[in-house]
Amino acid sequence: MNYFELYNLPESFVLDEKALKNTYYKLSREYHPDFYANEPQEKQQEILQLSTLNTNAYRTLSDQDLRMQYILKEHGLLEEGGKNELPGEFLMEMMEINEELMELEFDFDAAKFHQISEQTIGLVAQLDNDILPVLQRYPELHGITKDEALDEVKTYYLKKKYLLRIQETLSKFATRS
């Protein structure tokens, strides 16, 4: 079952957190296995599956990145292997940053480290700022189709994931600065 359907919420990148939490607690009470201890084994198993589904749905929908990943996967846009390609201009920019990271590995320079850190923080902030209008209006879009919006979100998601890997690499250098 689709997590949005389970929670009776419209598919959206921006959710009403209070409504999400209220539904989670309501379903947690409804599907609590202790209330079904005297039921047949099949019913107990069904409730356990519903309880697990509720927990997984809440974990996914309450986390912005997991929710985004979930929506993209539901639409078949995030696949293992191919189709997860990033724009060439972004990859060129990342190649430069990766080369600078390799240089830091061999010859650490605190000033260069801070410059790269600030650059990646700025890139993430710019990405977040650029995609926010699409996330806020989805799925009620004007001027672009739902598929175009999902493609924009996919590109954003993949870029941000790439930048987060760079930030993880930078955090390994943090102890040297």
C-alpha positions as semicolon CSV with decimal commas, in nm:
position;residue;x (nm);y (nm);z (nm)
1;M;0,000;0,000;0,000
2;N;0,118;0,349;-0,085
3;Y;0,221;0,542;0,228
4;F;0,023;0,850;0,128
5;E;-0,288;0,639;0,079
6;L;-0,234;0,470;0,416
7;Y;-0,229;0,811;0,582
8;N;-0,505;0,951;0,360
9;L;-0,277;1,237;0,255
10;P;-0,222;1,379;-0,093
11;E;0,116;1,298;-0,245
12;S;0,330;1,600;-0,163
13;F;0,690;1,692;-0,091
14;V;0,573;1,931;0,181
15;L;0,342;1,771;0,435
16;D;0,139;1,888;0,730
17;E;0,364;1,742;1,000
18;K;0,093;1,760;1,266
19;A;-0,159;1,569;1,051
20;L;0,109;1,312;0,971
21;K;0,195;1,258;1,337
22;N;-0,172;1,244;1,443
23;T;-0,246;0,978;1,182
24;Y;0,062;0,781;1,286
25;Y;-0,049;0,775;1,650
26;K;-0,407;0,689;1,554
27;L;-0,292;0,395;1,341
28;S;-0,039;0,290;1,606
29;R;-0,324;0,250;1,854
30;E;-0,549;0,082;1,597
31;Y;-0,282;-0,169;1,488
32;H;-0,118;-0,231;1,824
33;P;-0,047;-0,606;1,842
34;D;-0,136;-0,627;2,213
35;F;-0,501;-0,558;2,130
36;Y;-0,510;-0,867;1,909
37;A;-0,338;-1,118;2,139
38;N;-0,652;-1,337;2,158
39;E;-0,718;-1,328;1,783
40;P;-0,629;-1,614;1,547
41;Q;-0,267;-1,630;1,431
42;E;-0,359;-1,503;1,083
43;K;-0,521;-1,190;1,226
44;Q;-0,224;-1,132;1,457
45;Q;0,009;-1,159;1,157
46;E;-0,204;-0,916;0,956
47;I;-0,200;-0,662;1,242
48;L;0,175;-0,703;1,282
49;Q;0,221;-0,630;0,911
50;L;-0,006;-0,324;0,934
51;S;0,181;-0,202;1,241
52;T;0,513;-0,242;1,058
53;L;0,371;-0,066;0,750
54;N;0,257;0,223;0,971
55;T;0,601;0,256;1,130
56;N;0,780;0,242;0,795
57;A;0,537;0,493;0,643
58;Y;0,587;0,738;0,929
59;R;0,966;0,702;0,920
60;T;0,966;0,771;0,547
61;L;0,709;1,049;0,528
62;S;0,839;1,238;0,833
63;D;1,188;1,270;0,682
64;Q;1,206;1,519;0,393
65;D;1,484;1,335;0,208
66;L;1,328;0,990;0,253
67;R;0,989;1,129;0,146
68;M;1,146;1,274;-0,168
69;Q;1,323;0,947;-0,243
70;Y;0,998;0,756;-0,185
71;I;0,795;0,976;-0,423
72;L;1,060;0,950;-0,693
73;K;1,074;0,572;-0,656
74;E;0,695;0,547;-0,664
75;H;0,704;0,721;-1,001
76;G;0,983;0,494;-1,127
77;L;1,236;0,777;-1,143
78;L;1,506;0,638;-0,915
79;E;1,637;0,313;-1,045
80;E;1,937;0,100;-0,960
81;G;2,190;0,145;-1,237
82;G;2,101;0,374;-1,530
83;K;1,879;0,679;-1,570
84;N;2,023;0,852;-1,262
85;E;2,238;1,084;-1,467
86;L;2,340;1,431;-1,361
87;P;2,379;1,731;-1,593
88;G;2,725;1,761;-1,749
89;E;2,783;2,115;-1,620
90;F;2,720;1,999;-1,263
91;L;2,956;1,703;-1,306
92;M;3,228;1,934;-1,440
93;E;3,191;2,158;-1,136
94;M;3,204;1,853;-0,909
95;M;3,512;1,723;-1,090
96;E;3,693;2,044;-0,998
97;I;3,589;2,010;-0,634
98;N;3,691;1,642;-0,631
99;E;4,033;1,734;-0,772
100;E;4,073;1,991;-0,496
101;L;3,976;1,725;-0,241
102;M;4,242;1,493;-0,380
103;E;4,499;1,771;-0,347
104;L;4,392;1,819;0,016
105;E;4,447;1,449;0,075
106;F;4,812;1,480;-0,025
107;D;4,883;1,834;0,089
108;F;4,635;1,961;0,349
109;D;4,572;2,334;0,342
110;A;4,328;2,469;0,603
111;A;4,237;2,773;0,394
112;K;4,158;2,555;0,090
113;F;3,959;2,317;0,312
114;H;3,745;2,605;0,440
115;Q;3,699;2,742;0,089
116;I;3,573;2,404;-0,041
117;S;3,350;2,364;0,265
118;E;3,193;2,705;0,213
119;Q;3,154;2,637;-0,158
120;T;2,965;2,311;-0,101
121;I;2,747;2,468;0,170
122;G;2,663;2,746;-0,077
123;L;2,584;2,496;-0,353
124;V;2,348;2,300;-0,126
125;A;2,178;2,623;-0,013
126;Q;2,135;2,733;-0,376
127;L;1,992;2,393;-0,472
128;D;1,747;2,408;-0,181
129;N;1,645;2,762;-0,273
130;D;1,597;2,678;-0,642
131;I;1,379;2,370;-0,582
132;L;1,166;2,510;-0,299
133;P;0,894;2,662;-0,523
134;V;0,851;2,331;-0,707
135;L;0,830;2,136;-0,380
136;Q;0,579;2,378;-0,230
137;R;0,347;2,380;-0,532
138;Y;0,365;2,009;-0,618
139;P;0,138;1,855;-0,744
140;E;-0,063;2,175;-0,819
141;L;0,179;2,321;-1,072
142;H;0,141;2,611;-1,309
143;G;0,355;2,636;-1,619
144;I;0,511;2,289;-1,592
145;T;0,371;1,939;-1,597
146;K;0,386;1,697;-1,307
147;D;0,643;1,490;-1,499
148;E;0,862;1,796;-1,555
149;A;0,839;1,882;-1,185
150;L;0,932;1,527;-1,088
151;D;1,230;1,541;-1,325
152;E;1,342;1,867;-1,161
153;V;1,307;1,710;-0,817
154;K;1,499;1,403;-0,930
155;T;1,787;1,618;-1,058
156;Y;1,782;1,815;-0,732
157;Y;1,780;1,494;-0,526
158;L;2,075;1,343;-0,715
159;K;2,276;1,667;-0,699
160;K;2,213;1,704;-0,327
161;K;2,308;1,342;-0,266
162;Y;2,633;1,400;-0,456
163;L;2,709;1,715;-0,257
164;L;2,635;1,537;0,071
165;R;2,897;1,275;-0,020
166;I;3,147;1,556;-0,076
167;Q;3,053;1,705;0,261
168;E;3,110;1,364;0,423
169;T;3,456;1,357;0,268
170;L;3,518;1,709;0,398
171;S;3,414;1,606;0,747
172;K;3,703;1,358;0,747
173;F;3,939;1,652;0,697
174;A;3,771;1,858;0,972
175;T;3,996;1,713;1,242
176;R;4,301;1,851;1,059
177;S;4,184;2,211;1,039
